[in-house]
PDB file of C-alpha atoms in Angstrom:
ATOM      1  CA  MET A   1    -156.543  96.199-113.691  1.00 81.00           C
ATOM      2  CA  GLN A   2    -158.520  92.977-113.179  1.00 86.00           C
ATOM      3  CA  PHE A   3    -157.316  91.683-116.548  1.00 88.00           C
ATOM      4  CA  ALA A   4    -153.674  92.549-115.789  1.00 90.00           C
ATOM      5  CA  VAL A   5    -153.784  90.784-112.415  1.00 91.00           C
ATOM      6  CA  GLY A   6    -155.412  87.682-113.915  1.00 91.00           C
ATOM      7  CA  LEU A   7    -152.858  87.624-116.715  1.00 90.00           C
ATOM      8  CA  ALA A   8    -149.955  87.878-114.259  1.00 92.00           C
ATOM      9  CA  GLN A   9    -151.498  85.094-112.161  1.00 94.00           C
ATOM     10  CA  ALA A  10    -151.319  82.817-115.195  1.00 93.00           C
ATOM     11  CA  LEU A  11    -148.022  83.923-116.730  1.00 94.00           C
ATOM     12  CA  ILE A  12    -145.717  83.830-113.697  1.00 96.00           C
ATOM     13  CA  PRO A  13    -146.421  80.242-112.530  1.00 95.00           C
ATOM     14  CA  ALA A  14    -146.572  79.124-116.175  1.00 95.00           C
ATOM     15  CA  LEU A  15    -143.113  80.614-116.775  1.00 95.00           C
ATOM     16  CA  LEU A  16    -141.779  78.829-113.683  1.00 96.00           C
ATOM     17  CA  MET A  17    -143.310  75.550-114.867  1.00 96.00           C
ATOM     18  CA  ASN A  18    -141.695  76.050-118.269  1.00 94.00           C
ATOM     19  CA  ILE A  19    -138.318  76.486-116.544  1.00 95.00           C
ATOM     20  CA  TYR A  20    -138.934  73.185-114.736  1.00 96.00           C
ATOM     21  CA  ILE A  21    -139.863  71.307-117.916  1.00 94.00           C
ATOM     22  CA  VAL A  22    -137.019  72.691-120.041  1.00 91.00           C
ATOM     23  CA  GLY A  23    -134.528  72.334-117.185  1.00 92.00           C
ATOM     24  CA  LEU A  24    -135.483  68.728-116.446  1.00 93.00           C
ATOM     25  CA  ASN A  25    -135.070  67.911-120.123  1.00 90.00           C
ATOM     26  CA  GLN A  26    -131.564  69.392-120.108  1.00 91.00           C
ATOM     27  CA  ILE A  27    -130.632  67.516-116.913  1.00 92.00           C
ATOM     28  CA  SER A  28    -131.803  64.246-118.481  1.00 90.00           C
ATOM     29  CA  ASP A  29    -130.051  64.976-121.781  1.00 86.00           C
ATOM     30  CA  VAL A  30    -126.634  66.284-120.723  1.00 86.00           C
ATOM     31  CA  LYS A  31    -124.756  63.623-122.719  1.00 84.00           C
ATOM     32  CA  ILE A  32    -126.949  64.071-125.791  1.00 83.00           C
ATOM     33  CA  ASP A  33    -126.729  67.869-125.588  1.00 83.00           C
ATOM     34  CA  LYS A  34    -122.928  67.698-125.574  1.00 84.00           C
ATOM     35  CA  VAL A  35    -123.338  66.435-129.128  1.00 81.00           C
ATOM     36  CA  ASN A  36    -126.487  68.282-130.263  1.00 79.00           C
ATOM     37  CA  LYS A  37    -126.440  71.514-128.248  1.00 81.00           C
ATOM     38  CA  PRO A  38    -123.024  72.003-126.584  1.00 83.00           C
ATOM     39  CA  TYR A  39    -123.838  75.678-125.938  1.00 85.00           C
ATOM     40  CA  LEU A  40    -126.579  74.903-123.372  1.00 84.00           C
ATOM     41  CA  PRO A  41    -125.763  75.798-119.734  1.00 87.00           C
ATOM     42  CA  LEU A  42    -125.386  72.230-118.418  1.00 87.00           C
ATOM     43  CA  ALA A  43    -123.767  70.766-121.516  1.00 86.00           C
ATOM     44  CA  SER A  44    -121.241  73.617-121.679  1.00 88.00           C
ATOM     45  CA  GLY A  45    -120.459  73.466-117.964  1.00 87.00           C
ATOM     46  CA  GLU A  46    -121.718  77.001-117.328  1.00 88.00           C
ATOM     47  CA  PHE A  47    -124.127  75.523-114.734  1.00 87.00           C
ATOM     48  CA  SER A  48    -123.196  72.610-112.511  1.00 89.00           C
ATOM     49  CA  LEU A  49    -125.548  69.629-112.324  1.00 89.00           C
ATOM     50  CA  LYS A  50    -126.340  70.481-108.685  1.00 92.00           C
ATOM     51  CA  MET A  51    -127.236  74.044-109.659  1.00 93.00           C
ATOM     52  CA  GLY A  52    -129.464  72.773-112.457  1.00 92.00           C
ATOM     53  CA  ILE A  53    -131.275  70.334-110.173  1.00 93.00           C
ATOM     54  CA  ALA A  54    -131.795  73.027-107.519  1.00 95.00           C
ATOM     55  CA  LEU A  55    -133.186  75.461-110.119  1.00 95.00           C
ATOM     56  CA  VAL A  56    -135.536  72.852-111.577  1.00 95.00           C
ATOM     57  CA  ILE A  57    -136.898  71.675-108.218  1.00 96.00           C
ATOM     58  CA  SER A  58    -137.391  75.209-106.867  1.00 97.00           C
ATOM     59  CA  SER A  59    -139.159  76.301-110.086  1.00 97.00           C
ATOM     60  CA  ALA A  60    -141.609  73.383-109.855  1.00 96.00           C
ATOM     61  CA  ILE A  61    -142.321  73.994-106.172  1.00 97.00           C
ATOM     62  CA  LEU A  62    -142.837  77.737-106.682  1.00 97.00           C
ATOM     63  CA  SER A  63    -145.082  77.181-109.712  1.00 97.00           C
ATOM     64  CA  LEU A  64    -147.361  74.647-108.040  1.00 97.00           C
ATOM     65  CA  SER A  65    -147.410  76.635-104.791  1.00 97.00           C
ATOM     66  CA  MET A  66    -148.468  79.787-106.627  1.00 96.00           C
ATOM     67  CA  GLY A  67    -151.132  77.882-108.525  1.00 95.00           C
ATOM     68  CA  THR A  68    -152.515  76.494-105.271  1.00 96.00           C
ATOM     69  CA  TYR A  69    -152.389  79.868-103.498  1.00 96.00           C
ATOM     70  CA  ILE A  70    -154.106  81.749-106.339  1.00 96.00           C
ATOM     71  CA  GLY A  71    -157.028  79.354-106.103  1.00 94.00           C
ATOM     72  CA  SER A  72    -157.871  79.090-109.800  1.00 95.00           C
ATOM     73  CA  ARG A  73    -158.755  75.486-110.598  1.00 95.00           C
ATOM     74  CA  PRO A  74    -158.201  75.793-114.359  1.00 94.00           C
ATOM     75  CA  LEU A  75    -154.785  77.356-113.777  1.00 96.00           C
ATOM     76  CA  LEU A  76    -153.796  74.684-111.255  1.00 96.00           C
ATOM     77  CA  TRP A  77    -154.948  71.953-113.637  1.00 95.00           C
ATOM     78  CA  ALA A  78    -152.791  73.446-116.389  1.00 95.00           C
ATOM     79  CA  LEU A  79    -149.760  73.492-114.101  1.00 96.00           C
ATOM     80  CA  VAL A  80    -150.292  69.978-112.741  1.00 96.00           C
ATOM     81  CA  VAL A  81    -150.883  68.391-116.153  1.00 95.00           C
ATOM     82  CA  SER A  82    -147.873  70.253-117.601  1.00 95.00           C
ATOM     83  CA  PHE A  83    -145.776  69.028-114.663  1.00 96.00           C
ATOM     84  CA  VAL A  84    -146.867  65.406-115.143  1.00 95.00           C
ATOM     85  CA  LEU A  85    -146.405  65.356-118.929  1.00 93.00           C
ATOM     86  CA  GLY A  86    -143.157  67.330-118.764  1.00 93.00           C
ATOM     87  CA  THR A  87    -141.791  64.850-116.241  1.00 94.00           C
ATOM     88  CA  ALA A  88    -142.948  61.814-118.221  1.00 93.00           C
ATOM     89  CA  TYR A  89    -141.392  63.311-121.361  1.00 91.00           C
ATOM     90  CA  SER A  90    -137.862  63.602-119.952  1.00 89.00           C
ATOM     91  CA  ILE A  91    -137.207  61.649-116.763  1.00 87.00           C
ATOM     92  CA  LYS A  92    -135.287  58.384-116.974  1.00 83.00           C
ATOM     93  CA  LEU A  93    -137.614  55.964-115.181  1.00 83.00           C
ATOM     94  CA  PRO A  94    -139.303  52.718-116.274  1.00 83.00           C
ATOM     95  CA  PHE A  95    -142.195  53.322-118.717  1.00 81.00           C
ATOM     96  CA  LEU A  96    -141.335  57.043-118.841  1.00 85.00           C
ATOM     97  CA  ARG A  97    -138.893  59.168-120.869  1.00 85.00           C
ATOM     98  CA  TRP A  98    -141.534  59.357-123.581  1.00 83.00           C
ATOM     99  CA  LYS A  99    -139.285  61.455-125.787  1.00 81.00           C
ATOM    100  CA  ARG A 100    -137.696  58.180-126.938  1.00 79.00           C
ATOM    101  CA  SER A 101    -140.913  57.559-128.895  1.00 80.00           C
ATOM    102  CA  ALA A 102    -141.649  60.013-131.693  1.00 77.00           C
ATOM    103  CA  PHE A 103    -145.412  59.599-131.262  1.00 82.00           C
ATOM    104  CA  ALA A 104    -145.394  59.915-127.461  1.00 85.00           C
ATOM    105  CA  ALA A 105    -143.125  62.966-127.613  1.00 81.00           C
ATOM    106  CA  ALA A 106    -145.363  64.690-130.161  1.00 82.00           C
ATOM    107  CA  SER A 107    -148.454  63.822-128.102  1.00 87.00           C
ATOM    108  CA  CYS A 108    -146.994  65.453-124.974  1.00 88.00           C
ATOM    109  CA  ILE A 109    -146.181  68.668-126.807  1.00 86.00           C
ATOM    110  CA  LEU A 110    -149.563  68.722-128.553  1.00 86.00           C
ATOM    111  CA  ALA A 111    -151.463  68.140-125.301  1.00 89.00           C
ATOM    112  CA  VAL A 112    -149.720  70.947-123.427  1.00 89.00           C
ATOM    113  CA  ARG A 113    -149.156  73.599-126.097  1.00 85.00           C
ATOM    114  CA  ALA A 114    -152.358  73.196-128.086  1.00 86.00           C
ATOM    115  CA  ILE A 115    -154.991  71.960-125.651  1.00 90.00           C
ATOM    116  CA  ILE A 116    -154.107  72.492-121.984  1.00 92.00           C
ATOM    117  CA  VAL A 117    -152.698  76.005-122.396  1.00 89.00           C
ATOM    118  CA  GLN A 118    -155.553  77.237-124.601  1.00 90.00           C
ATOM    119  CA  LEU A 119    -158.460  75.749-122.625  1.00 92.00           C
ATOM    120  CA  CYS A 120    -157.193  76.158-119.064  1.00 94.00           C
ATOM    121  CA  PHE A 121    -155.884  79.690-119.502  1.00 93.00           C
ATOM    122  CA  TYR A 122    -159.136  80.677-121.186  1.00 92.00           C
ATOM    123  CA  LEU A 123    -161.125  79.178-118.291  1.00 94.00           C
ATOM    124  CA  HIS A 124    -158.854  80.900-115.784  1.00 94.00           C
ATOM    125  CA  MET A 125    -159.615  84.311-117.285  1.00 92.00           C
ATOM    126  CA  GLN A 126    -163.253  83.646-118.164  1.00 91.00           C
ATOM    127  CA  SER A 127    -164.406  81.858-115.014  1.00 91.00           C
ATOM    128  CA  PHE A 128    -161.971  82.672-112.231  1.00 93.00           C
ATOM    129  CA  VAL A 129    -160.977  86.251-113.086  1.00 93.00           C
ATOM    130  CA  PHE A 130    -164.207  87.591-114.619  1.00 90.00           C
ATOM    131  CA  GLY A 131    -166.710  85.161-113.080  1.00 88.00           C
ATOM    132  CA  ARG A 132    -168.391  84.370-116.394  1.00 88.00           C
ATOM    133  CA  ALA A 133    -169.907  81.099-117.546  1.00 86.00           C
ATOM    134  CA  PHE A 134    -167.952  78.905-119.938  1.00 85.00           C
ATOM    135  CA  ALA A 135    -168.700  79.593-123.599  1.00 83.00           C
ATOM    136  CA  LEU A 136    -167.207  77.771-126.581  1.00 83.00           C
ATOM    137  CA  THR A 137    -166.208  80.843-128.562  1.00 87.00           C
ATOM    138  CA  LYS A 138    -164.930  81.061-132.125  1.00 86.00           C
ATOM    139  CA  PRO A 139    -161.516  82.447-131.036  1.00 86.00           C
ATOM    140  CA  LEU A 140    -161.103  79.552-128.569  1.00 89.00           C
ATOM    141  CA  VAL A 141    -161.926  76.896-131.163  1.00 90.00           C
ATOM    142  CA  PHE A 142    -159.664  78.598-133.700  1.00 90.00           C
ATOM    143  CA  ALA A 143    -156.761  78.964-131.248  1.00 90.00           C
ATOM    144  CA  THR A 144    -156.970  75.329-130.124  1.00 91.00           C
ATOM    145  CA  THR A 145    -157.192  73.984-133.682  1.00 90.00           C
ATOM    146  CA  PHE A 146    -154.503  76.248-135.122  1.00 90.00           C
ATOM    147  CA  MET A 147    -152.087  75.651-132.253  1.00 90.00           C
ATOM    148  CA  SER A 148    -152.598  71.908-132.700  1.00 89.00           C
ATOM    149  CA  PHE A 149    -151.091  72.252-136.184  1.00 85.00           C
ATOM    150  CA  PHE A 150    -148.312  74.416-134.825  1.00 89.00           C
ATOM    151  CA  SER A 151    -147.557  72.070-131.922  1.00 88.00           C
ATOM    152  CA  ILE A 152    -147.201  69.137-134.302  1.00 87.00           C
ATOM    153  CA  VAL A 153    -144.757  71.192-136.362  1.00 90.00           C
ATOM    154  CA  ILE A 154    -142.738  72.149-133.273  1.00 88.00           C
ATOM    155  CA  ALA A 155    -142.704  68.528-132.109  1.00 85.00           C
ATOM    156  CA  LEU A 156    -141.350  67.439-135.493  1.00 86.00           C
ATOM    157  CA  PHE A 157    -139.032  70.360-136.106  1.00 87.00           C
ATOM    158  CA  LYS A 158    -137.254  70.395-132.742  1.00 84.00           C
ATOM    159  CA  ASP A 159    -135.501  67.123-133.653  1.00 84.00           C
ATOM    160  CA  ILE A 160    -134.256  68.169-137.098  1.00 84.00           C
ATOM    161  CA  PRO A 161    -131.060  69.840-135.807  1.00 81.00           C
ATOM    162  CA  ASP A 162    -130.498  66.942-133.362  1.00 77.00           C
ATOM    163  CA  LEU A 163    -130.149  64.121-135.872  1.00 75.00           C
ATOM    164  CA  GLU A 164    -126.574  63.171-135.000  1.00 75.00           C
ATOM    165  CA  GLY A 165    -126.991  62.927-131.219  1.00 73.00           C
ATOM    166  CA  ASP A 166    -130.469  61.370-131.343  1.00 74.00           C
ATOM    167  CA  ARG A 167    -129.304  58.656-133.723  1.00 77.00           C
ATOM    168  CA  PHE A 168    -126.244  57.881-131.574  1.00 71.00           C
ATOM    169  CA  PHE A 169    -128.232  57.691-128.299  1.00 72.00           C
ATOM    170  CA  GLY A 170    -131.188  55.749-129.740  1.00 74.00           C
ATOM    171  CA  ILE A 171    -133.852  58.479-129.725  1.00 74.00           C
ATOM    172  CA  GLN A 172    -136.306  57.325-132.402  1.00 75.00           C
ATOM    173  CA  SER A 173    -137.470  60.721-133.654  1.00 80.00           C
ATOM    174  CA  TYR A 174    -139.198  61.139-137.000  1.00 77.00           C
ATOM    175  CA  THR A 175    -136.063  62.883-138.259  1.00 83.00           C
ATOM    176  CA  VAL A 176    -134.016  59.775-137.460  1.00 78.00           C
ATOM    177  CA  LYS A 177    -136.611  57.589-139.181  1.00 83.00           C
ATOM    178  CA  LEU A 178    -137.421  59.740-142.239  1.00 80.00           C
ATOM    179  CA  GLY A 179    -134.495  62.118-142.693  1.00 82.00           C
ATOM    180  CA  GLN A 180    -134.032  65.855-142.162  1.00 85.00           C
ATOM    181  CA  GLU A 181    -135.175  67.152-145.546  1.00 86.00           C
ATOM    182  CA  ARG A 182    -138.391  65.158-145.647  1.00 91.00           C
ATOM    183  CA  VAL A 183    -139.430  66.169-142.112  1.00 89.00           C
ATOM    184  CA  PHE A 184    -138.484  69.801-142.791  1.00 92.00           C
ATOM    185  CA  TRP A 185    -140.768  70.110-145.813  1.00 93.00           C
ATOM    186  CA  VAL A 186    -143.602  68.250-144.076  1.00 92.00           C
ATOM    187  CA  CYS A 187    -143.402  70.907-141.356  1.00 92.00           C
ATOM    188  CA  ILE A 188    -143.473  73.743-143.893  1.00 94.00           C
ATOM    189  CA  GLN A 189    -146.460  72.229-145.711  1.00 94.00           C
ATOM    190  CA  LEU A 190    -148.360  71.790-142.436  1.00 92.00           C
ATOM    191  CA  LEU A 191    -147.796  75.444-141.508  1.00 94.00           C
ATOM    192  CA  ILE A 192    -148.769  76.725-144.949  1.00 95.00           C
ATOM    193  CA  ALA A 193    -151.946  74.625-144.750  1.00 94.00           C
ATOM    194  CA  ALA A 194    -152.664  76.014-141.272  1.00 92.00           C
ATOM    195  CA  TYR A 195    -152.247  79.580-142.519  1.00 95.00           C
ATOM    196  CA  GLY A 196    -154.580  78.795-145.432  1.00 94.00           C
ATOM    197  CA  VAL A 197    -157.242  77.505-143.037  1.00 92.00           C
ATOM    198  CA  ALA A 198    -156.757  80.566-140.828  1.00 93.00           C
ATOM    199  CA  MET A 199    -157.389  82.860-143.810  1.00 94.00           C
ATOM    200  CA  ALA A 200    -160.516  80.909-144.749  1.00 92.00           C
ATOM    201  CA  VAL A 201    -161.823  81.186-141.190  1.00 91.00           C
ATOM    202  CA  GLY A 202    -160.958  84.884-141.172  1.00 90.00           C
ATOM    203  CA  VAL A 203    -162.987  85.468-144.335  1.00 90.00           C
ATOM    204  CA  SER A 204    -166.035  83.981-142.589  1.00 89.00           C
ATOM    205  CA  SER A 205    -166.069  86.808-140.019  1.00 88.00           C
ATOM    206  CA  ALA A 206    -169.056  89.143-140.025  1.00 85.00           C
ATOM    207  CA  PHE A 207    -166.741  92.116-139.451  1.00 88.00           C
ATOM    208  CA  LEU A 208    -164.861  93.654-142.367  1.00 91.00           C
ATOM    209  CA  TRP A 209    -161.946  94.808-140.194  1.00 92.00           C
ATOM    210  CA  ALA A 210    -161.535  91.289-138.767  1.00 89.00           C
ATOM    211  CA  ARG A 211    -161.555  89.736-142.254  1.00 91.00           C
ATOM    212  CA  PHE A 212    -158.936  92.233-143.426  1.00 93.00           C
ATOM    213  CA  LEU A 213    -156.604  91.742-140.445  1.00 94.00           C
ATOM    214  CA  MET A 214    -156.868  87.945-140.343  1.00 93.00           C
ATOM    215  CA  VAL A 215    -156.291  87.487-144.072  1.00 94.00           C
ATOM    216  CA  LEU A 216    -153.538  90.080-144.424  1.00 95.00           C
ATOM    217  CA  GLY A 217    -151.789  88.964-141.223  1.00 95.00           C
ATOM    218  CA  HIS A 218    -151.674  85.315-142.266  1.00 95.00           C
ATOM    219  CA  ILE A 219    -150.607  86.143-145.819  1.00 96.00           C
ATOM    220  CA  ILE A 220    -147.642  88.034-144.376  1.00 96.00           C
ATOM    221  CA  LEU A 221    -146.753  85.190-141.991  1.00 96.00           C
ATOM    222  CA  ALA A 222    -147.104  82.520-144.696  1.00 96.00           C
ATOM    223  CA  ALA A 223    -145.043  84.525-147.198  1.00 96.00           C
ATOM    224  CA  THR A 224    -142.333  85.151-144.602  1.00 96.00           C
ATOM    225  CA  LEU A 225    -142.251  81.453-143.733  1.00 96.00           C
ATOM    226  CA  TRP A 226    -141.976  80.380-147.367  1.00 96.00           C
ATOM    227  CA  TYR A 227    -139.239  82.927-148.088  1.00 95.00           C
ATOM    228  CA  HIS A 228    -137.081  81.763-145.187  1.00 94.00           C
ATOM    229  CA  ALA A 229    -137.743  78.082-145.949  1.00 94.00           C
ATOM    230  CA  SER A 230    -136.668  78.484-149.583  1.00 92.00           C
ATOM    231  CA  MET A 231    -133.399  80.112-148.510  1.00 91.00           C
ATOM    232  CA  ILE A 232    -132.285  77.596-145.868  1.00 91.00           C
ATOM    233  CA  ASP A 233    -129.247  75.365-146.229  1.00 89.00           C
ATOM    234  CA  LEU A 234    -130.398  72.023-144.830  1.00 85.00           C
ATOM    235  CA  LYS A 235    -126.781  70.844-144.624  1.00 84.00           C
ATOM    236  CA  SER A 236    -126.028  73.545-142.047  1.00 87.00           C
ATOM    237  CA  LYS A 237    -126.934  72.658-138.451  1.00 84.00           C
ATOM    238  CA  ALA A 238    -126.634  76.325-137.458  1.00 86.00           C
ATOM    239  CA  ALA A 239    -129.067  77.361-140.216  1.00 90.00           C
ATOM    240  CA  ILE A 240    -131.599  74.695-139.173  1.00 89.00           C
ATOM    241  CA  THR A 241    -131.350  75.734-135.520  1.00 88.00           C
ATOM    242  CA  GLU A 242    -131.845  79.386-136.462  1.00 91.00           C
ATOM    243  CA  PHE A 243    -134.898  78.448-138.531  1.00 92.00           C
ATOM    244  CA  TYR A 244    -136.317  76.476-135.591  1.00 90.00           C
ATOM    245  CA  MET A 245    -136.093  79.613-133.450  1.00 91.00           C
ATOM    246  CA  PHE A 246    -137.827  81.496-136.274  1.00 93.00           C
ATOM    247  CA  VAL A 247    -140.695  78.965-136.123  1.00 92.00           C
ATOM    248  CA  TRP A 248    -141.123  79.836-132.442  1.00 91.00           C
ATOM    249  CA  LYS A 249    -141.377  83.512-133.389  1.00 93.00           C
ATOM    250  CA  LEU A 250    -144.186  82.610-135.800  1.00 94.00           C
ATOM    251  CA  PHE A 251    -145.850  80.620-133.012  1.00 92.00           C
ATOM    252  CA  TYR A 252    -145.956  83.632-130.686  1.00 90.00           C
ATOM    253  CA  ALA A 253    -146.845  86.025-133.524  1.00 93.00           C
ATOM    254  CA  GLU A 254    -150.091  84.077-133.950  1.00 92.00           C
ATOM    255  CA  TYR A 255    -151.202  85.198-130.496  1.00 90.00           C
ATOM    256  CA  LEU A 256    -151.185  88.774-131.815  1.00 91.00           C
ATOM    257  CA  LEU A 257    -153.765  87.776-134.449  1.00 92.00           C
ATOM    258  CA  ILE A 258    -156.031  85.510-132.390  1.00 89.00           C
ATOM    259  CA  PRO A 259    -157.767  88.457-130.586  1.00 87.00           C
ATOM    260  CA  PHE A 260    -158.967  89.702-133.977  1.00 87.00           C
ATOM    261  CA  MET A 261    -160.795  86.456-134.747  1.00 84.00           C
ATOM    262  CA  ARG A 262    -164.516  87.218-134.698  1.00 80.00           C
TER     263      ARG A 262
END
């Protein structure tokens, strides 16, 4: 019960903060999304701009209010840093809108997805929920390192389907600079390398069952990735977008394996 409550305390405000970050990005990118992603709620006209703004503001307020009320410092830090970086990433203000820079955009995603989420959520459960002292565990180090690889891939891959709109509106993504095919295969190679490292770390476990699950699980994920990558038509925007959503499925699938790291 204590675990379930602590998990809910982290997930609900984090979900609300994610709505804020994604929503703010869509509000800032309505014109670009009409070219790149015309099916999105604001770009398609399904939501009005006023409705989008109201949803984004209320999500941010609810998220930060919940984080403050819960009283977990690590959780509140995660929410505040995500809010700041998510705002800097999208909002059109002087010295901000960091998504215009490929490096700054990738750094924001890496900081939140790979570092803040892993460390702060771990500290929330370890220190606030269970009252234990901080310990730099093998699963924590593995999760942070592995998700750093994955976050870089997501930061690179998210722009591959958006080449046309990004080029037109002056967004200097790596896809605009290097081309879709080159960035695509860099992403695949990074993920395959990450899965290889994960298998090597898994083999180092002192527990036979952990070695078996970590190696077999990552072999399956790597093989599935390679199969889908070899079948993709890089000239099809729909196929690239579908593959990007598949990469997110691999991202969340990794969280099913991390608990078995010993």
